[in-house]
Short mmCIF file of C-alpha atoms in Angstrom, two decimals:
data_model
loop_
_atom_site.label_atom_id
_atom_site.label_comp_id
_atom_site.label_asym_id
_atom_site.label_seq_id
_atom_site.Cartn_x
_atom_site.Cartn_y
_atom_site.Cartn_z
CA UNK V 1064 -47.75 14.47 -16.08
CA UNK V 1065 -47.97 10.82 -15.97
CA UNK V 1066 -48.63 9.02 -12.56
CA UNK V 1067 -45.30 6.33 -11.84
CA UNK V 1068 -47.96 3.47 -12.97
CA UNK V 1069 -47.73 5.47 -17.13
CA UNK V 1070 -44.43 5.58 -15.89
CA UNK V 1071 -43.44 2.53 -15.63
CA UNK V 1072 -45.38 1.82 -18.76
CA UNK V 1073 -43.17 3.58 -20.71
CA UNK V 1074 -39.72 2.83 -19.40
CA UNK V 1075 -41.25 -1.60 -19.10
CA UNK V 1076 -42.09 -0.89 -23.01
CA UNK V 1077 -39.00 0.86 -24.01
CA UNK V 1078 -36.84 -1.91 -22.51
CA UNK V 1079 -39.12 -4.74 -23.77
CA UNK V 1080 -40.09 -3.71 -27.80
CA UNK V 1081 -36.13 -3.74 -28.64
CA UNK V 1082 -36.06 -7.47 -30.11
CA UNK V 1083 -39.42 -8.38 -31.61
CA UNK V 1084 -39.41 -12.34 -30.21
CA UNK V 1085 -39.06 -11.08 -26.93
CA UNK V 1086 -42.52 -10.95 -26.00
CA UNK V 1087 -41.72 -15.03 -26.56
CA UNK V 1088 -39.78 -15.10 -23.24
CA UNK V 1089 -41.94 -12.54 -20.75
CA UNK V 1090 -44.66 -14.09 -19.05
CA UNK V 1091 -47.40 -12.40 -16.43
CA UNK V 1092 -49.14 -12.97 -13.27
CA UNK V 1093 -52.95 -13.61 -13.69
CA UNK V 1094 -55.53 -15.64 -11.47
CA UNK V 1095 -55.87 -19.20 -11.93
CA UNK V 1096 -59.21 -18.46 -12.08
CA UNK V 1097 -61.66 -15.69 -11.83
CA UNK V 1098 -62.24 -14.33 -7.85
CA UNK V 1099 -65.48 -15.53 -5.72
CA UNK V 1100 -68.34 -12.83 -5.29
CA UNK V 1101 -68.81 -11.60 -2.36
CA UNK V 1102 -72.57 -10.48 -1.20
CA UNK V 1103 -71.66 -8.26 1.16
CA UNK V 1104 -75.19 -8.22 2.45
CA UNK V 1105 -74.87 -12.79 4.56
CA UNK V 1106 -73.63 -11.94 8.20
CA UNK V 1107 -74.20 -14.60 10.04
CA UNK V 1108 -76.81 -12.69 12.28
CA UNK V 1109 -79.09 -12.46 8.85
CA UNK V 1110 -80.02 -16.43 8.96
CA UNK V 1111 -82.01 -15.49 11.95
CA UNK V 1112 -83.68 -12.43 11.42
CA UNK V 1113 -86.16 -11.13 7.81
CA UNK V 1114 -83.76 -8.28 6.00
CA UNK V 1115 -85.74 -5.51 8.08
CA UNK V 1116 -84.95 -6.85 11.44
CA UNK V 1117 -81.65 -7.25 10.62
CA UNK V 1118 -81.03 -3.48 9.02
CA UNK V 1119 -82.52 -2.08 11.95
CA UNK V 1120 -79.52 -4.29 13.66
CA UNK V 1121 -76.83 -3.21 11.65
CA UNK V 1122 -77.94 0.16 12.31
CA UNK V 1123 -77.58 -0.84 16.23
CA UNK V 1124 -74.00 -2.19 15.47
CA UNK V 1125 -72.70 1.34 14.10
CA UNK V 1126 -73.54 2.95 17.00
CA UNK V 1127 -72.65 1.44 19.79
CA UNK V 1128 -69.90 -1.35 18.79
CA UNK V 1129 -67.72 1.06 19.74
CA UNK V 1130 -68.76 0.62 23.15
CA UNK V 1131 -68.57 -3.60 22.86
CA UNK V 1132 -65.14 -3.50 21.99
CA UNK V 1133 -64.22 -0.93 24.27
CA UNK V 1134 -65.65 -2.96 27.27
CA UNK V 1135 -63.95 -5.57 26.22
CA UNK V 1136 -60.60 -4.24 26.21
CA UNK V 1137 -61.08 -3.56 30.20
CA UNK V 1138 -61.68 -7.26 30.18
CA UNK V 1139 -58.88 -8.75 28.53
CA UNK V 1140 -56.31 -6.50 30.78
CA UNK V 1141 -58.23 -7.71 33.78
CA UNK V 1142 -58.33 -11.10 32.72
CA UNK V 1143 -54.64 -10.63 32.19
CA UNK V 1144 -54.02 -9.00 35.61
CA UNK V 1145 -56.72 -12.39 37.28
CA UNK V 1146 -53.90 -14.87 35.88
CA UNK V 1147 -51.04 -12.76 38.51
CA UNK V 1148 -53.77 -12.29 41.59
CA UNK V 1149 -53.73 -14.84 44.44
CA UNK V 1150 -55.36 -17.74 43.12
CA UNK V 1151 -58.53 -17.00 45.62
CA UNK V 1152 -59.18 -13.57 44.11
CA UNK V 1153 -58.88 -14.54 40.30
CA UNK V 1154 -62.12 -17.23 41.21
CA UNK V 1155 -63.52 -14.99 42.53
CA UNK V 1156 -63.57 -12.57 39.07
CA UNK V 1157 -63.07 -14.87 36.59
CA UNK V 1158 -66.90 -15.94 36.09
CA UNK V 1159 -68.30 -11.99 35.97
CA UNK V 1160 -64.98 -11.39 33.66
CA UNK V 1161 -66.17 -14.79 31.60
CA UNK V 1162 -69.91 -13.08 31.69
CA UNK V 1163 -69.02 -9.47 30.87
CA UNK V 1164 -66.70 -10.18 28.09
CA UNK V 1165 -69.13 -12.84 26.01
CA UNK V 1166 -71.84 -10.03 24.64
CA UNK V 1167 -68.38 -8.12 22.85
CA UNK V 1168 -67.33 -11.61 21.16
CA UNK V 1169 -70.75 -12.20 20.31
CA UNK V 1170 -71.46 -9.31 18.84
CA UNK V 1171 -68.23 -9.63 16.59
CA UNK V 1172 -69.61 -13.26 15.42
CA UNK V 1173 -72.50 -11.93 14.25
CA UNK V 1174 -71.39 -9.58 12.03
CA UNK V 1175 -68.67 -12.65 10.30
CA UNK V 1176 -69.86 -12.73 6.50
CA UNK V 1177 -70.46 -15.97 5.91
CA UNK V 1178 -69.36 -16.12 2.22
CA UNK V 1179 -65.59 -15.02 3.44
CA UNK V 1180 -65.73 -17.45 6.05
CA UNK V 1181 -66.91 -20.12 3.06
CA UNK V 1182 -63.62 -18.86 1.08
CA UNK V 1183 -61.30 -18.96 4.59
CA UNK V 1184 -61.53 -23.10 5.26
CA UNK V 1185 -60.50 -23.34 2.11
CA UNK V 1186 -56.73 -21.39 3.43
CA UNK V 1187 -54.21 -23.73 4.52
CA UNK V 1188 -53.08 -20.17 6.55
CA UNK V 1189 -56.85 -19.75 8.71
CA UNK V 1190 -56.01 -23.39 9.84
CA UNK V 1191 -52.41 -23.13 10.58
CA UNK V 1192 -53.64 -19.65 13.10
CA UNK V 1193 -56.74 -21.70 14.63
CA UNK V 1194 -54.67 -24.94 15.38
CA UNK V 1195 -52.11 -22.70 17.11
CA UNK V 1196 -54.60 -20.24 18.96
CA UNK V 1197 -56.16 -23.48 20.28
CA UNK V 1198 -53.57 -25.45 20.95
CA UNK V 1199 -52.26 -21.40 22.52
CA UNK V 1200 -55.35 -20.87 25.43
CA UNK V 1201 -55.41 -24.56 25.77
CA UNK V 1202 -52.15 -25.08 27.20
CA UNK V 1203 -53.04 -21.26 28.86
CA UNK V 1204 -55.39 -23.57 30.46
CA UNK V 1205 -53.59 -26.49 30.94
CA UNK V 1206 -50.82 -24.10 33.17
CA UNK V 1207 -53.43 -21.81 35.27
CA UNK V 1208 -55.51 -25.02 36.30
CA UNK V 1209 -58.84 -24.03 37.45
CA UNK V 1210 -61.54 -21.65 37.25
CA UNK V 1211 -59.69 -18.48 35.77
CA UNK V 1212 -58.97 -20.70 32.76
CA UNK V 1213 -62.61 -19.45 31.27
CA UNK V 1214 -61.05 -16.69 30.00
CA UNK V 1215 -58.75 -18.54 28.13
CA UNK V 1216 -62.02 -19.66 26.27
CA UNK V 1217 -63.15 -15.81 25.91
CA UNK V 1218 -58.96 -15.06 24.38
CA UNK V 1219 -59.49 -17.92 22.30
CA UNK V 1220 -62.76 -16.60 20.56
CA UNK V 1221 -60.77 -12.74 20.31
CA UNK V 1222 -58.35 -13.89 18.75
CA UNK V 1223 -60.27 -16.44 16.54
CA UNK V 1224 -62.36 -13.58 15.35
CA UNK V 1225 -58.66 -11.28 14.44
CA UNK V 1226 -57.41 -14.74 11.98
CA UNK V 1227 -61.05 -14.42 11.33
CA UNK V 1228 -60.77 -10.72 10.71
CA UNK V 1229 -61.13 -10.94 6.06
CA UNK V 1230 -64.25 -12.34 7.22
CA UNK V 1231 -65.00 -8.57 9.07
CA UNK V 1232 -65.60 -6.12 7.11
CA UNK V 1233 -67.96 -3.95 9.63
CA UNK V 1234 -65.64 -4.28 12.52
CA UNK V 1235 -62.50 -4.31 10.81
CA UNK V 1236 -60.96 -1.04 12.36
CA UNK V 1237 -61.79 -1.47 15.96
CA UNK V 1238 -60.37 -4.79 15.87
CA UNK V 1239 -57.39 -3.88 15.04
CA UNK V 1240 -56.89 -1.58 17.72
CA UNK V 1241 -57.89 -4.30 19.74
CA UNK V 1242 -55.21 -6.28 19.19
CA UNK V 1243 -52.77 -3.34 19.93
CA UNK V 1244 -53.82 -4.50 23.29
CA UNK V 1245 -53.67 -7.64 23.18
CA UNK V 1246 -50.39 -8.24 20.66
CA UNK V 1247 -47.99 -6.73 24.00
CA UNK V 1248 -50.05 -8.29 26.80
CA UNK V 1249 -49.60 -12.43 24.83
CA UNK V 1250 -46.04 -11.50 24.67
CA UNK V 1251 -45.67 -10.32 27.90
CA UNK V 1252 -47.37 -12.88 29.69
CA UNK V 1253 -45.17 -15.14 27.24
CA UNK V 1254 -42.15 -13.81 28.49
CA UNK V 1255 -43.15 -15.01 32.23
CA UNK V 1256 -43.93 -18.55 31.37
CA UNK V 1257 -40.42 -18.20 29.99
CA UNK V 1258 -39.39 -17.30 33.38
CA UNK V 1259 -41.51 -20.13 35.36
CA UNK V 1260 -39.68 -23.05 33.07
CA UNK V 1261 -35.92 -21.73 34.27
CA UNK V 1262 -37.13 -21.93 37.71
CA UNK V 1263 -38.47 -25.63 37.35
CA UNK V 1264 -37.08 -27.72 39.43
CA UNK V 1265 -36.04 -31.25 38.07
CA UNK V 1266 -38.60 -32.97 41.00
CA UNK V 1267 -41.43 -30.64 39.10
CA UNK V 1268 -41.58 -34.00 37.09
CA UNK V 1269 -40.39 -32.76 32.67
CA UNK V 1270 -43.90 -32.37 31.73
CA UNK V 1271 -44.10 -29.83 33.66
CA UNK V 1272 -41.49 -28.10 31.77
CA UNK V 1273 -42.20 -29.16 28.68
CA UNK V 1274 -45.77 -27.76 28.80
CA UNK V 1275 -44.42 -24.62 29.71
CA UNK V 1276 -42.28 -24.87 27.02
CA UNK V 1277 -44.74 -25.69 24.28
CA UNK V 1278 -46.81 -22.83 25.31
CA UNK V 1279 -43.85 -20.49 24.77
CA UNK V 1280 -43.20 -21.91 21.85
CA UNK V 1281 -46.48 -21.79 20.51
CA UNK V 1282 -47.22 -18.07 22.19
CA UNK V 1283 -45.20 -16.14 21.03
CA UNK V 1284 -45.29 -17.95 16.97
CA UNK V 1285 -48.57 -17.38 17.06
CA UNK V 1286 -48.06 -13.40 18.26
CA UNK V 1287 -45.85 -13.07 15.26
CA UNK V 1288 -48.16 -14.59 12.83
CA UNK V 1289 -51.10 -11.76 14.36
CA UNK V 1290 -48.78 -8.42 13.97
CA UNK V 1291 -47.84 -9.44 10.73
CA UNK V 1292 -51.72 -9.39 9.48
CA UNK V 1293 -52.25 -6.16 11.79
CA UNK V 1294 -49.08 -5.01 9.95
CA UNK V 1295 -50.61 -5.88 6.40
CA UNK V 1296 -53.99 -3.85 7.17
CA UNK V 1297 -52.07 -0.49 8.54
CA UNK V 1298 -52.92 1.32 4.91
CA UNK V 1299 -57.01 1.46 7.02
CA UNK V 1300 -54.94 3.74 8.88
CA UNK V 1301 -53.75 6.14 6.11
CA UNK V 1302 -56.19 8.99 5.24
CA UNK V 1303 -56.35 8.93 2.15
CA UNK V 1304 -56.77 5.32 1.80
CA UNK V 1305 -59.38 5.30 4.42
CA UNK V 1306 -62.24 7.47 1.81
CA UNK V 1307 -62.45 4.53 -0.79
CA UNK V 1308 -63.89 1.45 1.50
CA UNK V 1309 -61.11 -0.39 0.29
CA UNK V 1310 -61.11 -3.68 2.51
CA UNK V 1311 -57.72 -5.02 2.40
CA UNK V 1312 -57.49 -8.90 3.26
CA UNK V 1313 -54.36 -10.49 4.92
CA UNK V 1314 -55.31 -14.52 5.19
CA UNK V 1315 -57.97 -14.91 2.34
CA UNK V 1316 -55.49 -15.26 -0.89
CA UNK V 1317 -55.86 -15.77 -4.73
CA UNK V 1318 -54.43 -19.15 -6.59
CA UNK V 1319 -51.88 -17.08 -9.10
CA UNK V 1320 -49.93 -18.72 -12.05
CA UNK V 1321 -47.32 -17.02 -13.83
CA UNK V 1322 -48.83 -17.48 -18.20
CA UNK V 1323 -47.10 -16.11 -21.12
CA UNK V 1324 -47.41 -12.47 -22.81
CA UNK V 1325 -49.78 -11.93 -25.37
CA UNK V 1326 -47.83 -10.61 -27.84
CA UNK V 1327 -48.37 -7.27 -28.64
CA UNK V 1328 -49.38 -5.68 -32.29
CA UNK V 1329 -47.98 -1.82 -31.12
CA UNK V 1330 -46.69 0.52 -27.80
CA UNK V 1331 -49.58 1.82 -27.33
CA UNK V 1332 -51.55 -1.94 -27.19
CA UNK V 1333 -48.70 -2.41 -24.43
CA UNK V 1334 -49.46 0.97 -22.59
CA UNK V 1335 -53.32 0.33 -22.61
CA UNK V 1336 -52.60 -3.64 -21.08
CA UNK V 1337 -52.09 -1.08 -17.13
CA UNK V 1338 -55.79 0.56 -17.79
CA UNK V 1339 -58.17 -0.98 -16.98
CA UNK V 1340 -61.61 -1.58 -19.27
CA UNK V 1341 -63.82 -2.84 -17.19
CA UNK V 1342 -66.17 -0.61 -14.69
CA UNK V 1343 -64.61 -2.29 -11.43
CA UNK V 1344 -62.78 -1.03 -8.13
CA UNK V 1345 -58.98 -0.65 -9.27
CA UNK V 1346 -56.16 0.33 -6.80
CA UNK V 1347 -53.29 1.55 -7.31
CA UNK V 1348 -50.12 2.94 -5.22
CA UNK V 1349 -47.15 5.35 -6.06
CA UNK V 1350 -44.69 6.53 -3.08
CA UNK V 1351 -46.83 8.08 -0.85
CA UNK V 1352 -48.97 4.98 -0.64
CA UNK V 1353 -52.87 7.14 -2.27
CA UNK V 1354 -55.24 5.23 -3.71
CA UNK V 1355 -56.81 6.14 -7.00
CA UNK V 1356 -60.42 4.29 -6.98
CA UNK V 1357 -62.45 4.62 -11.16
CA UNK V 1358 -65.88 3.49 -11.29
CA UNK V 1359 -65.89 1.64 -7.99
CA UNK V 1360 -69.16 -0.31 -7.66
CA UNK V 1361 -71.41 0.78 -4.63
CA UNK V 1362 -73.59 -3.06 -5.33
CA UNK V 1363 -74.11 -4.97 -2.04
CA UNK V 1364 -72.52 -7.87 -4.89
CA UNK V 1365 -68.69 -7.90 -4.55
CA UNK V 1366 -65.94 -9.00 -6.45
CA UNK V 1367 -63.03 -10.19 -4.68
CA UNK V 1368 -60.30 -8.42 -6.81
CA UNK V 1369 -56.33 -8.32 -7.05
CA UNK V 1370 -54.52 -5.59 -5.97
CA UNK V 1371 -52.32 -5.07 -9.09
CA UNK V 1372 -48.18 -6.09 -8.42
CA UNK V 1373 -45.34 -3.54 -8.23
CA UNK V 1374 -43.76 -5.50 -11.17
CA UNK V 1375 -46.26 -7.84 -12.72
CA UNK V 1376 -44.31 -8.61 -16.66
CA UNK V 1377 -41.05 -11.77 -16.43
CA UNK V 1378 -39.14 -12.27 -18.97
CA UNK V 1379 -37.77 -15.57 -18.17
CA UNK V 1380 -34.13 -15.62 -19.57
CA UNK V 1381 -32.95 -13.05 -16.47
CA UNK V 1382 -31.92 -15.87 -13.83
CA UNK V 1383 -29.48 -16.52 -11.15
CA UNK V 1384 -26.61 -17.73 -13.81
CA UNK V 1385 -27.69 -17.47 -17.46
CA UNK V 1386 -24.71 -19.34 -18.37
CA UNK V 1387 -26.06 -22.61 -16.32
CA UNK V 1388 -28.94 -21.94 -17.29
CA UNK V 1389 -31.21 -24.94 -19.84
CA UNK V 1390 -31.41 -23.40 -23.10
CA UNK V 1391 -33.32 -25.83 -24.45
CA UNK V 1392 -35.55 -29.11 -23.63
CA UNK V 1393 -32.50 -31.26 -21.55
CA UNK V 1394 -32.59 -34.98 -23.21
CA UNK V 1395 -33.93 -37.86 -21.06
CA UNK V 1396 -29.62 -39.35 -19.93
CA UNK V 1397 -29.22 -35.76 -17.93
CA UNK V 1398 -32.52 -35.98 -16.43
CA UNK V 1399 -32.10 -39.29 -15.37
CA UNK V 1400 -28.59 -38.21 -13.73
CA UNK V 1401 -30.59 -34.70 -12.66
CA UNK V 1402 -33.20 -36.42 -10.93
CA UNK V 1403 -31.15 -39.84 -9.95
CA UNK V 1404 -29.31 -36.58 -6.94
CA UNK V 1405 -32.15 -36.18 -6.33
CA UNK V 1406 -33.24 -40.20 -5.23
CA UNK V 1407 -30.14 -40.10 -3.34
CA UNK V 1408 -29.76 -37.68 -1.49
CA UNK V 1409 -33.05 -37.72 -0.38
CA UNK V 1410 -32.80 -41.55 0.37
CA UNK V 1411 -28.82 -40.64 1.90
CA UNK V 1412 -31.25 -38.51 4.11
CA UNK V 1413 -34.02 -40.75 5.54
CA UNK V 1414 -31.52 -43.41 5.65
CA UNK V 1415 -29.28 -40.99 8.50
CA UNK V 1416 -32.78 -40.17 11.00
CA UNK V 1417 -33.78 -44.17 9.88
CA UNK V 1418 -30.02 -45.58 11.66
CA UNK V 1419 -30.59 -43.29 14.74
CA UNK V 1420 -33.57 -44.63 15.27
CA UNK V 1421 -32.57 -47.93 15.28
CA UNK V 1422 -29.31 -47.03 17.14
CA UNK V 1423 -31.61 -45.61 19.82
CA UNK V 1424 -29.50 -42.41 19.37
CA UNK V 1425 -25.87 -43.63 18.22
CA UNK V 1426 -24.92 -40.79 17.09
CA UNK V 1427 -21.22 -42.36 16.52
CA UNK V 1428 -21.82 -44.85 14.27
CA UNK V 1429 -20.30 -44.76 10.79
CA UNK V 1430 -23.07 -45.65 8.89
CA UNK V 1431 -24.78 -42.06 10.18
CA UNK V 1432 -22.27 -40.18 9.82
CA UNK V 1433 -21.30 -41.47 6.06
CA UNK V 1434 -25.18 -41.48 4.84
CA UNK V 1435 -25.45 -38.11 6.60
CA UNK V 1436 -22.25 -37.14 4.02
CA UNK V 1437 -23.54 -38.61 1.09
CA UNK V 1438 -26.78 -37.22 1.31
CA UNK V 1439 -25.55 -33.56 1.26
CA UNK V 1440 -23.36 -34.38 -1.59
CA UNK V 1441 -26.28 -35.34 -3.15
CA UNK V 1442 -28.83 -32.86 -2.76
CA UNK V 1443 -26.26 -30.30 -3.07
CA UNK V 1444 -25.79 -31.30 -6.87
CA UNK V 1445 -29.26 -31.75 -7.69
CA UNK V 1446 -29.81 -28.06 -6.33
CA UNK V 1447 -27.22 -26.49 -8.45
CA UNK V 1448 -29.01 -26.43 -11.90
CA UNK V 1449 -32.02 -25.04 -10.08
CA UNK V 1450 -30.52 -22.44 -8.40
CA UNK V 1451 -28.75 -21.13 -11.45
CA UNK V 1452 -32.31 -21.15 -13.95
CA UNK V 1453 -33.62 -19.41 -10.80
CA UNK V 1454 -35.54 -16.03 -12.29
CA UNK V 1455 -33.99 -12.80 -10.50
CA UNK V 1456 -37.00 -10.57 -10.32
CA UNK V 1457 -39.33 -14.19 -8.81
CA UNK V 1458 -37.00 -14.35 -6.50
CA UNK V 1459 -36.18 -10.34 -4.95
CA UNK V 1460 -40.38 -11.31 -4.64
CA UNK V 1461 -40.20 -14.94 -2.77
CA UNK V 1462 -37.13 -12.57 -0.43
CA UNK V 1463 -39.73 -10.06 0.50
CA UNK V 1464 -42.31 -11.97 1.30
CA UNK V 1465 -43.04 -12.49 5.50
CA UNK V 1466 -45.00 -16.58 4.57
CA UNK V 1467 -40.45 -16.79 3.11
CA UNK V 1468 -38.74 -15.83 5.87
CA UNK V 1469 -41.38 -17.14 8.34
CA UNK V 1470 -41.25 -20.23 7.57
CA UNK V 1471 -37.59 -20.23 6.24
CA UNK V 1472 -36.17 -19.22 10.43
CA UNK V 1473 -38.62 -20.97 12.25
CA UNK V 1474 -36.28 -24.69 10.02
CA UNK V 1475 -33.70 -23.09 10.69
CA UNK V 1476 -33.76 -22.20 13.98
CA UNK V 1477 -35.06 -25.25 15.09
CA UNK V 1478 -31.93 -26.67 12.73
CA UNK V 1479 -29.21 -25.35 14.60
CA UNK V 1480 -30.87 -26.27 17.96
CA UNK V 1481 -31.08 -29.68 16.61
CA UNK V 1482 -27.57 -29.28 16.03
CA UNK V 1483 -26.22 -27.64 19.65
CA UNK V 1484 -27.99 -30.47 21.88
CA UNK V 1485 -26.84 -33.07 19.33
CA UNK V 1486 -23.34 -31.33 19.70
CA UNK V 1487 -22.45 -31.42 16.12
CA UNK V 1488 -21.31 -33.89 15.62
CA UNK V 1489 -21.15 -35.35 11.84
CA UNK V 1490 -25.30 -36.06 11.76
CA UNK V 1491 -25.61 -31.94 11.92
CA UNK V 1492 -24.62 -32.87 8.35
CA UNK V 1493 -27.73 -34.25 7.23
CA UNK V 1494 -29.57 -31.10 9.09
CA UNK V 1495 -28.38 -28.67 6.72
CA UNK V 1496 -29.04 -31.22 3.84
CA UNK V 1497 -32.76 -31.43 5.07
CA UNK V 1498 -32.66 -27.02 4.92
CA UNK V 1499 -31.04 -27.29 1.74
CA UNK V 1500 -34.78 -29.43 0.73
CA UNK V 1501 -36.90 -27.26 2.56
CA UNK V 1502 -35.38 -24.25 0.36
CA UNK V 1503 -35.75 -26.11 -2.26
CA UNK V 1504 -39.43 -27.20 -2.09
CA UNK V 1505 -40.32 -23.08 -0.90
CA UNK V 1506 -37.94 -21.39 -3.92
CA UNK V 1507 -39.51 -23.40 -6.43
CA UNK V 1508 -42.10 -20.80 -7.48
CA UNK V 1509 -38.73 -19.02 -9.05
CA UNK V 1510 -38.92 -20.79 -11.82
CA UNK V 1511 -40.39 -19.85 -14.78
CA UNK V 1512 -42.60 -22.32 -17.33
CA UNK V 1513 -40.10 -22.28 -19.96
CA UNK V 1514 -37.82 -23.29 -17.47
CA UNK V 1515 -39.34 -26.07 -15.72
CA UNK V 1516 -40.21 -28.09 -19.35
CA UNK V 1517 -36.39 -27.68 -20.17
CA UNK V 1518 -35.73 -29.15 -17.32
CA UNK V 1519 -38.40 -31.57 -17.20
CA UNK V 1520 -39.67 -30.75 -13.28
CA UNK V 1521 -43.32 -30.45 -12.77
CA UNK V 1522 -44.60 -29.54 -9.12
CA UNK V 1523 -46.05 -32.96 -8.28
CA UNK V 1524 -42.39 -33.70 -7.83
CA UNK V 1525 -41.89 -32.05 -4.55
CA UNK V 1526 -44.50 -34.25 -3.55
CA UNK V 1527 -42.62 -36.74 -2.36
CA UNK V 1528 -39.50 -34.06 -1.25
CA UNK V 1529 -42.74 -32.84 1.44
CA UNK V 1530 -43.83 -35.81 2.88
CA UNK V 1531 -40.06 -36.41 3.55
CA UNK V 1532 -39.05 -34.12 5.17
CA UNK V 1533 -42.53 -34.40 7.79
CA UNK V 1534 -41.76 -37.73 8.46
CA UNK V 1535 -37.92 -36.78 9.18
CA UNK V 1536 -39.15 -34.25 11.94
CA UNK V 1537 -41.56 -36.95 13.09
CA UNK V 1538 -38.53 -39.03 13.32
CA UNK V 1539 -36.53 -36.13 15.07
CA UNK V 1540 -39.37 -35.10 17.28
CA UNK V 1541 -39.41 -39.01 18.52
CA UNK V 1542 -34.77 -39.09 19.17
CA UNK V 1543 -35.31 -36.58 21.21
CA UNK V 1544 -38.67 -37.12 23.53
CA UNK V 1545 -37.80 -41.03 23.24
CA UNK V 1546 -37.35 -42.40 27.32
CA UNK V 1547 -34.32 -44.27 26.40
CA UNK V 1548 -32.37 -41.88 24.01
CA UNK V 1549 -29.27 -41.32 23.90
CA UNK V 1550 -28.44 -39.31 21.10
CA UNK V 1551 -27.96 -36.55 23.98
CA UNK V 1552 -24.86 -37.89 25.40
CA UNK V 1553 -23.71 -40.87 22.99
CA UNK V 1554 -20.25 -38.42 22.52
CA UNK V 1555 -19.73 -38.32 26.01
CA UNK V 1556 -19.83 -41.76 26.19
CA UNK V 1557 -17.76 -42.38 23.00
CA UNK V 1558 -15.01 -39.54 23.72
CA UNK V 1559 -15.20 -40.74 27.95
#
């Protein structure tokens, strides 16, 4: 009996070989350039130690790092507890906890792989999580306002190690166990801060409420991000996966592209596409998540490898609504009409924010309502041909992606809260159009290259849309925080 992957290849061959020219419509996922090689011996500590001393240090850490990790867990619990102690007691234990928690963090940092850290520095998600981490513990230090803020530096360093865990393959499983303690503790502290924000009186000033509000939002966002990265590494604890000695990366991303599938000469050659000709570690998963490793190299110089997808071939003809998908390249005049609606929709959405800023947040103005309605009409008309042309299976992959839902839900929840603050006036129609633009940017990867060519579309066209979304967010933030804004009570004044 063949493996599940072989059965999938056989069924795929039968389905895709019904016509001789079917291969012309098929695209496959591929990396845009060869993945990097990493020397596993290049750790941070190897910069200052000789090869012999570095080897002795690694052996010592292998024997004693478990004790250091247990020490860090105890220190973390005591740090969180010190925040709820009376200030005079918390100040007494602050310095001993800082001194005790510093060695485990320093030991884990010394084992980071330099080359993988260099690769992570080119990842957007790494810097996004790093900024969230720095902002979270800086706000905690501001809230504490005394010597207990020293504990925030240890917690920041540990969280940064979790974010950089792709580069610390030697202590990955131990660090993840510590993360299981970090996540509930941080969520509980965030919940307590949210309860404290509800008790803040107007006499305390608006700044204290804003600090607590920002702290809760940023901390919960960071906790959700860490939970997702921890969940992605769950296979480390499967017994059959542990024997393979393969480390999954959760932050490091390779740039993948859709390339045209090369025409097969026969069925046997098509079936051999699922088999590797190179002596590399090939990992495939069946329904029981068993890992099969062939030709695993023991060399210290290892290449980063891409885990095979469950579906790697995509038929560009299988769109959402094939009847309304372009079958030939659109004429220049039709493209002018489509992208003209794009310009008008984006321009009216921006004007609705500009009109609000000029009127100091007056939601009852007629020009604000007109520009909001026009933006939704033109944006919807522009998005319809793109939605019809999305490839079905690529859409399914995006809908199963955490990053898509993480960004979409954040934008949607912010839009609902902003609409509620504005009392669901006509300007909220403009907020709907901004959500459509945001989804259009996120779903751009669901367009196959041949469909992009027919729509005369390039990815660089999304740059002004993304810039407009960012400028709109900044303008909306100014409207909601400006001292003399009337955006929250202009509707009440007009109806009274």
